[in-house]
Coordinates of N, CA and C and ligand atoms in Angstrom, one line a residue:
X1135 N -29.4 -84.7 208.0 CA -28.6 -84.9 207.0 C -28.5 -86.8 207.0
X1136 N -27.8 -87.1 208.4 CA -27.8 -88.8 208.6 C -29.2 -89.3 208.1
X1137 N -30.3 -88.9 208.5 CA -31.2 -89.4 208.2 C -31.7 -89.4 206.7
X1138 N -31.4 -88.3 206.4 CA -31.5 -88.4 204.7 C -30.7 -89.3 203.9
X1139 N -29.5 -89.7 204.5 CA -28.6 -90.1 204.0 C -29.2 -91.5 203.8
X1140 N -29.4 -92.0 205.4 CA -29.8 -93.6 205.5 C -31.3 -93.5 204.7
X1141 N -32.1 -92.4 204.6 CA -33.3 -92.8 203.5 C -33.1 -93.1 202.0
X1142 N -32.0 -92.2 201.6 CA -31.7 -92.1 200.3 C -31.1 -93.3 199.7
X1143 N -29.9 -93.8 201.2 CA -29.2 -94.8 200.9 C -30.3 -96.3 200.8
X1144 N -31.2 -96.0 201.9 CA -32.3 -97.1 201.9 C -33.1 -97.2 200.3
X1145 N -33.4 -95.9 200.0 CA -34.0 -95.9 198.7 C -33.1 -96.5 197.6
X1146 N -31.9 -96.1 197.6 CA -31.1 -96.8 196.8 C -30.9 -98.1 196.8
X1147 N -31.1 -98.6 197.9 CA -31.0 -100.2 198.1 C -32.1 -100.7 197.8
X1148 N -33.5 -100.1 198.2 CA -34.6 -100.6 197.8 C -34.6 -100.8 196.3
X1149 N -34.2 -99.6 195.5 CA -34.4 -99.7 194.0 C -33.6 -100.4 193.5
X1150 N -32.3 -100.5 194.2 CA -31.4 -101.6 193.8 C -32.1 -103.1 193.8
X1151 N -32.7 -103.1 194.9 CA -33.4 -104.4 195.3 C -34.2 -104.7 194.2
X1152 N -35.2 -103.9 193.9 CA -36.3 -103.9 193.3 C -35.7 -104.3 191.9
X1153 N -34.9 -103.5 191.4 CA -34.2 -103.7 190.3 C -33.6 -105.2 190.0
X1154 N -33.0 -105.4 191.5 CA -32.2 -106.7 191.0 C -33.3 -107.7 191.1
X1155 N -34.3 -107.6 191.8 CA -35.5 -108.5 191.7 C -36.0 -108.6 190.0
X1156 N -36.3 -107.6 189.6 CA -37.0 -107.3 188.5 C -36.0 -108.1 187.4
X1157 N -34.7 -107.8 187.6 CA -33.5 -108.4 186.7 C -33.8 -110.2 186.8
X1158 N -34.0 -110.3 188.3 CA -33.7 -111.7 188.7 C -35.4 -112.7 187.8
X1159 N -35.9 -111.7 188.1 CA -37.4 -112.1 187.8 C -37.5 -112.3 186.5
X1160 N -36.7 -111.7 185.7 CA -36.9 -111.4 184.3 C -36.2 -112.7 183.8
X1161 N -35.0 -112.6 184.4 CA -34.0 -114.2 184.0 C -34.8 -115.3 184.5
X1162 N -35.3 -115.2 185.7 CA -36.0 -116.7 185.9 C -37.2 -117.1 185.1
X1163 N -38.0 -115.8 184.6 CA -39.2 -116.5 183.9 C -38.9 -116.5 182.8
X1164 N -37.8 -115.6 181.9 CA -37.6 -115.6 180.6 C -37.5 -117.1 179.9
X1165 N -38.1 -117.1 178.9 CA -37.9 -118.6 178.3 C -37.1 -118.3 176.9
X1166 N -36.3 -119.6 176.7 CA -35.5 -119.1 175.4 C -36.8 -119.2 174.2
X1167 N -36.2 -118.6 173.4 CA -37.0 -118.5 172.1 C -37.6 -119.9 171.4
X1168 N -36.9 -120.9 171.8 CA -36.9 -122.5 171.1 C -36.1 -123.4 171.7
X1169 N -36.6 -124.8 172.3 CA -36.1 -125.5 172.9 C -34.9 -126.2 172.0
X1170 N -34.1 -126.4 173.0 CA -32.6 -127.2 172.3 C -32.3 -128.1 173.4
X1171 N -32.4 -129.6 173.2 CA -32.0 -130.4 174.3 C -30.7 -130.2 174.5
X1172 N -30.7 -130.6 175.9 CA -29.2 -130.9 176.3 C -28.5 -132.2 176.0
X1173 N -27.8 -132.7 175.5 CA -27.4 -134.2 175.0 C -26.9 -134.6 176.4
X1174 N -27.2 -135.9 176.7 CA -27.0 -136.5 177.7 C -27.0 -138.1 177.4
X1175 N -26.1 -138.5 178.5 CA -25.8 -140.0 178.4 C -26.3 -140.7 179.5
X1176 N -26.9 -142.0 179.2 CA -27.3 -143.3 180.5 C -26.5 -143.1 181.4
X1177 N -26.4 -143.2 182.5 CA -25.3 -144.0 183.6 C -25.9 -145.4 183.8
X1178 N -24.9 -146.4 183.7 CA -25.2 -147.7 183.8 C -25.6 -148.0 185.3
X1179 N -26.8 -148.8 185.7 CA -27.2 -148.8 186.8 C -27.7 -147.9 187.7
X1180 N -28.4 -147.1 187.1 CA -28.5 -145.7 187.7 C -29.6 -145.2 186.7
X1181 N -30.7 -144.3 187.1 CA -31.5 -143.8 186.9 C -31.3 -142.2 186.1
X1182 N -29.9 -141.9 186.7 CA -29.4 -140.6 186.4 C -29.1 -140.6 185.0
X1183 N -29.1 -139.4 184.5 CA -28.1 -139.2 183.2 C -27.0 -138.3 183.3
X1184 N -26.1 -138.3 182.7 CA -24.9 -137.9 182.5 C -25.0 -136.4 181.7
X1185 N -24.9 -135.5 181.7 CA -25.0 -134.5 180.9 C -23.9 -134.0 180.1
X1186 N -23.8 -134.1 179.1 CA -22.4 -133.7 178.1 C -22.3 -132.2 177.7
X1187 N -21.4 -131.6 178.4 CA -21.0 -130.2 178.0 C -19.9 -130.0 177.0
X1188 N -19.0 -130.9 176.6 CA -17.8 -130.8 175.5 C -17.6 -132.1 175.4
X1189 N -17.0 -132.5 174.4 CA -16.3 -133.4 173.9 C -14.8 -133.0 173.5
X1190 N -14.1 -133.7 174.3 CA -12.3 -133.5 173.9 C -11.8 -135.0 173.2
X1191 N -11.1 -134.6 172.4 CA -10.5 -135.9 171.7 C -9.1 -135.6 171.4
X1192 N -8.4 -136.6 172.2 CA -6.9 -136.5 171.7 C -6.3 -137.2 170.1
X1193 N -5.2 -136.7 169.8 CA -5.0 -137.3 168.4 C -3.9 -138.1 168.6
X1194 N -3.5 -139.0 167.8 CA -2.5 -139.8 167.6 C -1.7 -140.6 169.2
X1195 N -2.8 -141.2 169.9 CA -2.0 -141.2 171.1 C -1.6 -142.8 171.2
X1196 N -1.8 -143.6 170.5 CA -0.9 -144.9 170.2 C 0.2 -144.9 169.3
X1197 N 1.4 -145.2 169.5 CA 2.5 -144.9 168.5 C 2.2 -145.4 167.2
X1198 N 1.7 -146.9 167.1 CA 1.5 -147.5 166.1 C 0.6 -146.8 164.9
X1199 N -0.4 -146.3 165.9 CA -1.3 -145.3 165.1 C -0.9 -144.0 164.6
X1200 N 0.2 -143.7 165.5 CA 0.7 -142.2 164.8 C 1.3 -142.4 163.9
X1201 N 1.9 -143.7 164.0 CA 2.6 -144.0 162.8 C 2.0 -144.3 161.4
X1202 N 0.9 -144.9 161.5 CA 0.1 -145.2 160.2 C -0.5 -143.9 159.9
X1203 N -0.6 -142.6 160.7 CA -1.2 -141.5 160.4 C 0.3 -140.9 159.5
X1204 N 1.3 -141.3 159.5 CA 2.5 -140.4 159.2 C 3.1 -139.7 160.0
X1205 N 3.0 -139.7 161.1 CA 3.9 -138.7 162.1 C 4.6 -139.5 163.1
X1206 N 5.5 -138.9 163.9 CA 6.4 -139.4 164.8 C 5.8 -139.7 166.1
X1207 N 6.1 -141.0 166.7 CA 5.2 -141.3 167.9 C 5.9 -141.0 169.1
X1208 N 7.3 -140.2 168.6 CA 8.1 -140.1 170.0 C 8.0 -139.5 170.7
X1209 N 6.8 -139.6 171.5 CA 6.1 -138.6 172.6 C 6.1 -137.0 172.2
X1210 N 5.7 -137.0 171.1 CA 5.1 -135.4 170.6 C 4.1 -135.0 171.7
X1211 N 4.2 -133.7 171.6 CA 3.1 -133.0 172.9 C 1.7 -133.5 172.5
X1212 N 0.9 -133.8 173.3 CA -0.3 -134.3 172.7 C -1.1 -133.3 172.4
X1213 N -2.1 -133.2 171.1 CA -2.8 -132.6 170.7 C -4.3 -132.9 170.9
X1214 N -5.2 -132.0 170.7 CA -6.7 -132.5 171.1 C -7.6 -131.3 170.0
X1215 N -8.9 -132.1 169.8 CA -9.5 -131.3 169.1 C -11.1 -131.4 169.9
X1216 N -12.0 -130.9 169.4 CA -13.4 -131.1 170.0 C -14.5 -131.3 168.9
X1217 N -15.4 -132.3 169.3 CA -16.5 -132.4 168.6 C -17.7 -131.7 169.4
X1218 N -18.7 -131.1 168.6 CA -19.9 -130.7 169.3 C -20.6 -131.9 170.3
X1219 N -21.1 -131.1 171.4 CA -22.0 -132.2 172.6 C -22.7 -132.8 172.0
X1220 N -23.4 -132.5 170.8 CA -24.5 -133.5 170.3 C -24.2 -134.3 169.0
X1221 N -22.8 -134.3 169.3 CA -22.2 -135.5 168.1 C -22.5 -136.8 168.9
X1222 N -22.6 -136.8 170.4 CA -23.0 -138.1 170.6 C -24.3 -138.9 170.3
X1223 N -24.0 -140.2 169.8 CA -25.0 -140.7 169.6 C -25.0 -142.3 170.3
X1224 N -26.1 -142.4 171.5 CA -26.1 -143.3 172.4 C -26.6 -144.4 171.9
X1225 N -25.7 -145.8 172.0 CA -26.2 -146.9 171.9 C -26.4 -147.8 173.0
X1226 N -27.4 -148.6 173.3 CA -27.5 -149.4 174.2 C -27.1 -150.4 174.3
X1227 N -26.5 -150.8 175.4 CA -25.8 -152.3 175.5 C -26.8 -153.5 174.9
X1228 N -26.5 -154.6 174.3 CA -27.4 -155.6 173.7 C -28.2 -155.1 172.7
X1229 N -28.1 -153.8 172.0 CA -28.8 -153.5 171.1 C -27.9 -153.0 169.7
X1230 N -28.2 -153.0 168.4 CA -26.9 -152.6 167.3 C -28.0 -151.3 167.0
X1231 N -26.8 -150.1 167.2 CA -27.5 -148.9 166.8 C -27.3 -148.7 165.4
X1232 N -28.2 -147.9 164.7 CA -28.1 -147.5 163.3 C -27.3 -146.5 163.0
X1233 N -26.4 -146.1 162.8 CA -25.6 -145.1 162.4 C -25.4 -144.6 160.8
X1234 N -26.0 -143.4 160.4 CA -26.1 -143.0 159.3 C -24.4 -142.8 158.6
X1235 N -24.3 -143.3 157.6 CA -23.4 -142.9 156.7 C -23.4 -141.6 156.3
X1236 N -22.4 -140.3 156.9 CA -22.5 -139.1 156.7 C -22.2 -139.0 155.0
X1237 N -22.7 -137.3 155.0 CA -22.5 -136.7 153.4 C -21.0 -136.5 153.6
X1238 N -20.8 -136.2 152.2 CA -19.6 -135.6 151.7 C -18.1 -136.6 151.5
X1239 N -18.1 -137.8 152.5 CA -17.1 -138.8 152.4 C -17.2 -139.9 151.5
X1240 N -15.8 -140.4 151.1 CA -16.1 -141.4 150.4 C -14.9 -142.4 151.2
X1241 N -14.5 -142.1 152.3 CA -13.8 -142.6 152.9 C -14.0 -142.5 154.5
X1242 N -14.7 -143.6 155.1 CA -15.5 -143.4 156.5 C -14.7 -144.2 157.3
X1243 N -14.1 -143.6 158.4 CA -13.4 -144.7 159.3 C -13.8 -145.1 160.7
X1244 N -13.6 -145.6 161.3 CA -14.0 -146.2 162.5 C -12.6 -146.3 163.6
X1245 N -12.7 -145.6 164.5 CA -11.7 -145.1 165.6 C -12.2 -145.5 167.2
X1246 N -11.9 -147.0 167.7 CA -12.4 -147.1 168.9 C -11.7 -146.7 170.1
X1247 N -12.4 -146.2 170.8 CA -12.0 -145.5 172.0 C -12.4 -145.8 173.5
X1248 N -11.6 -145.5 174.3 CA -12.0 -145.3 175.8 C -12.3 -144.1 175.8
X1249 N -13.5 -143.6 176.8 CA -13.9 -142.5 176.7 C -13.9 -142.1 178.5
X1250 N -13.3 -141.0 178.7 CA -13.6 -140.5 180.0 C -14.3 -139.7 180.3
X1251 N -15.2 -139.5 181.5 CA -16.5 -138.7 181.7 C -16.1 -137.8 183.2
X1252 N -16.0 -136.6 182.9 CA -15.6 -136.1 184.2 C -16.9 -135.1 184.9
X1253 N -16.8 -135.3 186.3 CA -17.8 -134.8 187.4 C -17.2 -133.6 187.7
X1254 N -16.1 -133.2 187.6 CA -15.4 -132.0 188.2 C -14.6 -131.5 187.2
X1255 N -14.1 -130.3 187.4 CA -13.6 -129.6 186.4 C -12.2 -129.0 187.2
X1256 N -11.7 -128.0 186.6 CA -10.6 -127.6 186.9 C -9.2 -127.0 186.0
X1257 N -8.3 -126.0 186.4 CA -7.6 -125.8 185.7 C -6.1 -126.2 186.3
X1258 N -5.0 -126.2 185.3 CA -3.7 -127.0 185.7 C -3.6 -127.9 186.6
X1259 N -4.5 -129.0 186.3 CA -4.8 -130.3 187.3 C -3.4 -130.8 187.1
X1260 N -2.8 -131.2 188.3 CA -1.7 -132.2 188.1 C -2.2 -133.4 187.9
X1261 N -1.2 -134.2 187.1 CA -1.6 -135.7 186.8 C -1.8 -136.5 188.1
X1262 N -1.2 -136.1 189.1 CA -1.6 -136.8 190.6 C -2.8 -136.7 190.8
X1263 N -3.4 -135.8 190.4 CA -5.0 -135.4 190.9 C -5.8 -135.6 189.8
X1264 N -5.6 -135.8 188.5 CA -6.3 -135.9 187.6 C -7.4 -136.6 187.6
X1265 N -7.5 -137.7 188.4 CA -8.2 -139.1 187.9 C -9.5 -138.6 189.2
X1266 N -9.2 -137.8 190.1 CA -10.6 -137.5 190.8 C -11.5 -136.8 190.3
X1267 N -11.1 -136.1 188.9 CA -12.2 -135.5 188.3 C -13.4 -136.4 187.2
X1268 N -12.6 -137.8 187.4 CA -13.3 -138.8 186.2 C -14.7 -139.3 187.1
X1269 N -15.9 -139.2 186.8 CA -16.9 -139.8 187.1 C -17.1 -141.3 186.6
X1270 N -16.6 -141.5 185.2 CA -16.8 -142.9 184.8 C -16.3 -143.1 183.5
X1271 N -16.7 -143.8 182.8 CA -15.8 -144.4 181.3 C -17.1 -145.2 180.7
X1272 N -16.9 -144.9 179.5 CA -17.4 -145.4 178.6 C -17.0 -145.8 177.2
X1273 N -17.3 -146.7 176.4 CA -16.6 -147.0 175.3 C -17.1 -146.3 173.8
X1274 N -16.5 -145.6 173.0 CA -16.9 -144.9 171.9 C -16.3 -145.0 170.7
X1275 N -16.7 -144.7 169.8 CA -16.2 -144.4 168.2 C -15.9 -143.0 167.8
X1276 N -15.1 -142.6 167.7 CA -14.3 -140.9 167.2 C -14.2 -141.6 165.5
X1277 N -15.6 -141.6 165.1 CA -16.1 -141.6 163.6 C -15.3 -140.7 163.0
X1278 N -14.5 -141.0 162.0 CA -14.1 -139.9 161.2 C -14.0 -140.1 159.6
X1279 N -14.4 -138.7 158.7 CA -14.4 -138.7 157.4 C -12.9 -138.2 157.0
X1280 N -12.2 -139.6 156.8 CA -10.8 -139.4 156.4 C -10.3 -138.7 155.3
X1281 N -11.0 -138.7 154.5 CA -10.5 -138.2 153.2 C -10.8 -136.5 153.4
X1282 N -11.7 -135.9 154.1 CA -11.7 -134.8 154.5 C -10.9 -134.3 155.6
X1283 N -10.5 -134.9 156.3 CA -9.6 -134.9 157.3 C -8.3 -134.6 156.8
X1284 N -7.8 -135.4 156.1 CA -6.2 -135.3 155.4 C -6.4 -134.6 154.1
X1285 N -7.4 -134.2 153.4 CA -7.6 -133.0 152.4 C -7.3 -131.7 153.4
X1286 N -8.0 -131.3 154.3 CA -7.9 -130.1 155.0 C -6.5 -129.9 155.5
X1287 N -5.9 -131.3 156.3 CA -4.8 -131.1 156.9 C -3.5 -131.1 155.6
X1288 N -3.8 -131.3 154.7 CA -2.9 -131.2 153.5 C -3.0 -129.7 152.8
X1289 N -4.0 -129.1 153.1 CA -4.2 -127.6 152.7 C -4.0 -126.9 154.1
X1290 N -3.6 -127.1 155.2 CA -3.2 -126.7 156.3 C -4.4 -125.6 157.0
X1291 N -5.7 -126.3 156.7 CA -6.9 -125.8 157.2 C -7.5 -126.9 158.4
X1292 N -8.4 -126.1 158.9 CA -8.9 -126.6 160.5 C -9.2 -128.1 159.5
X1293 N -9.2 -129.2 160.7 CA -9.4 -130.4 159.8 C -11.1 -131.0 160.3
X1294 N -11.7 -129.7 161.2 CA -13.1 -130.2 161.7 C -14.1 -130.9 161.0
X1295 N -14.0 -130.5 159.5 CA -15.3 -131.1 159.0 C -15.0 -132.8 159.0
X1296 N -14.0 -133.0 158.9 CA -13.7 -134.5 159.1 C -13.6 -135.1 160.3
X1297 N -13.9 -134.6 161.6 CA -14.3 -134.9 162.7 C -15.4 -134.4 163.6
X1298 N -15.7 -133.5 163.0 CA -16.7 -132.9 164.4 C -18.2 -132.7 163.4
X1299 N -19.1 -133.4 163.1 CA -19.7 -133.4 162.2 C -21.0 -134.1 163.1
X1300 N -22.4 -134.1 162.3 CA -23.5 -135.0 163.3 C -23.2 -136.6 163.4
X1301 N -23.6 -136.7 164.8 CA -23.5 -138.2 165.2 C -22.2 -139.0 165.0
X1302 N -21.2 -138.0 165.1 CA -19.8 -138.7 164.7 C -19.2 -139.5 165.9
X1303 N -20.2 -139.2 167.1 CA -19.5 -140.1 168.5 C -20.5 -140.9 168.9
X1304 N -20.8 -142.2 168.4 CA -21.6 -143.4 168.8 C -20.9 -143.6 170.2
X1305 N -21.5 -143.8 171.0 CA -21.1 -144.2 172.4 C -22.1 -145.1 173.5
X1306 N -21.4 -145.9 174.1 CA -22.6 -146.7 175.3 C -22.8 -145.9 176.4
X1307 N -23.0 -146.4 177.4 CA -23.7 -145.8 178.7 C -22.1 -145.4 179.4
X1308 N -22.1 -144.3 180.6 CA -21.2 -144.4 181.4 C -21.3 -145.3 182.6
X1309 N -20.1 -145.8 182.8 CA -19.8 -146.5 183.9 C -19.2 -145.7 184.9
X1310 N -19.6 -145.7 186.0 CA -19.0 -144.9 187.2 C -17.8 -145.7 187.9
X1311 N -17.0 -144.7 188.3 CA -15.5 -145.3 188.4 C -15.9 -146.5 189.9
X1312 N -16.7 -146.0 190.6 CA -17.1 -146.6 191.8 C -17.5 -148.3 191.5
X1313 N -18.3 -148.6 190.2 CA -18.5 -150.0 190.0 C -17.1 -150.3 189.2
X1314 N -16.5 -149.4 188.2 CA -15.6 -150.1 187.1 C -14.2 -150.0 187.8
X1315 N -14.0 -149.1 188.4 CA -12.3 -148.4 188.6 C -12.0 -147.5 187.4
X1316 N -10.5 -147.3 187.5 CA -10.2 -146.7 186.6 C -9.6 -147.6 185.4
X1317 N -9.5 -147.0 184.1 CA -8.9 -148.1 182.9 C -7.3 -147.7 182.7
X1318 N -6.4 -148.2 183.2 CA -4.9 -148.0 182.6 C -4.6 -149.0 181.9
X1319 N -5.0 -150.3 181.8 CA -4.8 -151.3 180.7 C -5.8 -152.2 180.5
X1320 N -5.9 -153.2 179.6 CA -6.7 -154.1 179.3 C -7.0 -153.8 177.9
X1321 N -7.6 -154.9 177.4 CA -7.9 -155.1 175.8 C -8.7 -154.3 175.3
X1322 N -8.5 -153.6 173.9 CA -9.5 -152.8 173.3 C -9.4 -153.2 172.0
X1323 N -10.6 -153.5 171.2 CA -10.7 -154.1 170.1 C -11.9 -153.6 169.3
X1324 N -11.8 -153.6 168.0 CA -12.8 -153.5 167.3 C -13.1 -154.5 166.1
X1325 N -14.1 -155.1 166.0 CA -14.2 -155.9 164.8 C -15.5 -155.3 163.7
X1326 N -14.9 -155.5 162.4 CA -16.3 -155.3 161.5 C -16.4 -156.6 161.0
X1327 N -18.1 -156.6 160.8 CA -18.5 -157.9 160.5 C -17.8 -158.9 160.8
X1328 N -17.6 -158.9 162.1 CA -17.0 -160.4 163.0 C -15.4 -160.4 162.8
X1329 N -15.0 -159.5 161.9 CA -13.4 -159.6 161.6 C -12.6 -158.8 162.4
X1330 N -11.8 -159.5 163.1 CA -10.9 -158.5 163.9 C -10.1 -157.3 163.4
X1331 N -10.2 -156.2 163.6 CA -9.6 -155.0 162.9 C -8.8 -154.4 163.7
X1332 N -9.1 -153.8 165.0 CA -8.0 -153.1 165.9 C -8.1 -154.2 167.0
X1333 N -7.0 -154.1 167.6 CA -6.5 -155.1 168.7 C -5.6 -154.6 169.4
X1334 N -5.7 -154.0 170.4 CA -4.6 -153.4 171.4 C -5.0 -153.4 172.9
X1335 N -4.2 -152.6 173.7 CA -4.0 -152.8 175.0 C -4.2 -151.4 175.6
X1336 N -4.8 -151.0 176.5 CA -4.9 -149.3 176.7 C -3.6 -148.9 177.4
X1337 N -3.0 -150.0 177.6 CA -1.6 -149.4 178.5 C -0.8 -148.8 177.3
X1338 N -0.8 -149.2 175.9 CA -0.1 -148.6 175.1 C -0.4 -147.3 174.7
X1339 N -1.2 -146.7 175.3 CA -1.6 -145.3 175.3 C -0.2 -144.2 175.3
X1340 N 0.0 -143.6 174.5 CA 1.5 -142.4 174.9 C 1.1 -141.6 176.0
X1341 N -0.1 -141.1 176.2 CA -0.6 -140.3 177.2 C -2.0 -140.9 178.0
X1342 N -1.3 -141.3 179.4 CA -2.5 -141.8 180.0 C -4.1 -141.0 180.2
X1343 N -5.0 -141.4 180.8 CA -5.9 -140.5 180.6 C -5.7 -139.1 181.9
X1344 N -5.0 -139.7 182.9 CA -4.8 -138.9 184.0 C -3.5 -137.6 183.2
X1345 N -3.0 -138.0 182.4 CA -1.8 -136.8 181.6 C -3.0 -136.2 180.7
X1346 N -4.0 -136.8 179.9 CA -4.6 -136.2 179.3 C -5.3 -135.0 179.7
X1347 N -6.0 -135.2 180.8 CA -6.7 -134.6 181.5 C -5.8 -133.5 182.3
X1348 N -4.6 -133.8 182.5 CA -3.9 -132.5 183.3 C -3.4 -131.8 181.9
X1349 N -3.0 -132.5 180.9 CA -2.5 -131.2 179.6 C -3.9 -130.5 179.3
X1350 N -5.0 -131.1 179.2 CA -6.0 -130.5 178.7 C -6.2 -129.1 179.5
X1351 N -6.2 -129.3 180.6 CA -6.6 -128.6 181.7 C -5.6 -127.4 181.8
X1352 N -4.4 -127.5 181.0 CA -3.4 -126.4 180.8 C -3.9 -125.2 179.7
X1353 N -5.0 -126.0 178.7 CA -5.2 -125.3 177.7 C -6.9 -124.6 178.0
X1354 N -7.4 -125.3 178.5 CA -9.1 -125.2 178.7 C -9.6 -125.4 180.1
X1355 N -10.5 -124.5 180.6 CA -10.9 -125.0 182.0 C -11.7 -125.8 181.8
X1356 N -11.4 -127.0 182.4 CA -12.3 -128.1 182.3 C -13.4 -128.2 183.1
X1357 N -14.7 -128.8 182.8 CA -15.9 -128.6 184.0 C -16.5 -130.0 184.1
X1358 N -17.4 -130.1 184.7 CA -18.3 -131.3 185.0 C -19.2 -131.5 183.7
X1359 N -19.1 -132.8 183.1 CA -19.9 -133.2 182.0 C -19.1 -133.1 180.8
X1360 N -17.6 -132.6 180.7 CA -17.1 -132.8 179.8 C -16.5 -134.5 179.9
X1361 N -16.4 -134.7 178.6 CA -15.9 -136.2 178.1 C -14.7 -135.9 177.2
X1362 N -14.1 -137.2 177.5 CA -12.7 -137.0 176.7 C -12.6 -138.6 176.2
X1363 N -12.1 -138.2 174.7 CA -12.1 -139.5 174.2 C -10.5 -139.9 173.9
X1364 N -10.0 -141.0 174.2 CA -8.6 -140.9 174.8 C -7.7 -141.6 173.3
X1365 N -8.3 -141.4 172.4 CA -7.4 -142.0 171.0 C -7.3 -143.5 170.9
X1366 N -7.2 -143.8 169.7 CA -7.4 -144.9 168.8 C -6.2 -145.6 168.7
X1367 N -6.1 -147.2 168.8 CA -5.0 -147.9 168.6 C -4.8 -148.0 166.9
X1368 N -3.9 -148.6 166.4 CA -3.7 -148.8 164.9 C -4.7 -149.6 164.3
X1369 N -4.7 -149.6 163.1 CA -5.4 -150.5 161.9 C -6.8 -149.7 162.0
X1370 N -6.9 -148.7 162.1 CA -8.0 -147.4 161.6 C -8.4 -147.9 159.9
X1371 N -9.7 -147.9 159.9 CA -10.1 -148.4 158.2 C -11.5 -148.0 157.9
X1372 N -11.9 -148.1 156.6 CA -13.1 -147.7 156.4 C -14.3 -148.6 156.7
X1373 N -15.4 -148.1 156.8 CA -16.7 -149.0 156.6 C -17.6 -148.3 155.8
X1374 N -18.7 -149.1 155.2 CA -19.4 -148.7 154.0 C -20.9 -149.2 154.5
X1375 N -22.1 -148.8 154.1 CA -23.3 -149.1 154.7 C -23.7 -150.1 154.6
X1376 N -24.0 -151.1 156.1 CA -24.5 -152.5 155.8 C -23.2 -152.9 156.9
X1377 N -22.3 -152.5 156.9 CA -21.4 -152.9 157.8 C -21.7 -152.6 159.6
X1378 N -21.3 -153.7 160.2 CA -21.3 -153.7 161.6 C -20.4 -153.6 162.3
X1379 N -20.1 -152.4 163.1 CA -18.9 -152.4 163.9 C -19.1 -152.9 165.3
X1380 N -18.3 -153.6 166.1 CA -18.5 -154.3 167.2 C -17.0 -153.8 168.4
X1381 N -17.2 -152.8 168.9 CA -16.1 -152.2 169.7 C -16.2 -153.0 171.2
X1382 N -14.9 -153.4 171.5 CA -14.9 -153.9 173.2 C -13.8 -153.4 173.9
X1383 N -14.0 -153.3 174.9 CA -13.0 -152.6 176.1 C -13.3 -153.4 177.0
X1384 N -12.0 -154.3 177.8 CA -12.5 -155.4 178.6 C -12.9 -154.5 180.0
X1385 N -14.1 -154.9 180.5 CA -14.8 -154.5 181.6 C -15.9 -153.6 181.1
X1386 N -16.1 -153.2 180.0 CA -17.4 -152.7 179.6 C -18.1 -153.5 178.5
X1387 N -19.4 -153.4 178.4 CA -20.1 -153.9 177.6 C -19.8 -153.5 176.2
X1388 N -20.4 -154.7 175.3 CA -19.6 -154.5 173.7 C -20.5 -153.1 173.0
X1389 N -20.1 -152.4 172.2 CA -20.7 -151.3 171.5 C -20.7 -151.6 170.2
X1390 N -22.1 -151.8 169.9 CA -22.7 -152.4 168.4 C -23.3 -151.5 167.8
X1391 N -22.7 -151.1 166.3 CA -23.2 -150.2 165.3 C -23.2 -150.4 164.1
X1392 N -24.4 -150.4 163.3 CA -24.3 -150.9 161.9 C -24.5 -149.6 161.5
X1393 N -23.6 -149.4 160.1 CA -23.7 -148.2 159.2 C -24.7 -148.2 158.4
X1394 N -25.8 -147.5 158.1 CA -26.9 -147.5 157.2 C -27.0 -146.2 156.3
Ligands
MN1810 MN1 -9.6 -140.4 167.5

């Protein structure tokens, strides 16, 4: 009886092991029906690439920009939206990236932003620990089809079509915290065709990067590869084909993008 039990257990284990192996083997050798590239960003001073998992963006995070968008900047709770991860359009420092004017819009806006890139995740992260999740920083543009965003907002529909479209996130390389530290203050500017349009200081953010991570982690489980656009200062405005945008954050190389 014991022996039969052992044998049957062994057989069951063996079968389980075989079945498990077979499953693993199938999973291990199975190929996807077609290839889909993992969006990545270069890491400055490294041969490694940063794999982009999700793009989170905070809305209205500078008081003067909140006012120009028609809302009360009196520290309303932060709100977030996402762009698809393949919306990143990498632009190498020293070059001018060609950025196609997207379809459907007649009012295409720039928003220059500091981007935090995470190498650790978490849920309900305390603000005091939040910066431990940050791998590095980049400069990015949260490009916006403002007319579509506003029209959808007016109709109380999701504004996704205004924000989350192809190549809506031109961005420079990730600079590791070990090289550049954390960004809690410093100049953030955007010029269009050499003319200063946006000009503010990162310390004017309503919610700091640490606070954004903490708040986001209450709504979503953050994971390595997530990047967070930390909001734009006031004086957003339109660009048209031919315009060259030059974004700059003190401590990071210039981001130069031509709309084509
Ligand atoms: Mn934005």
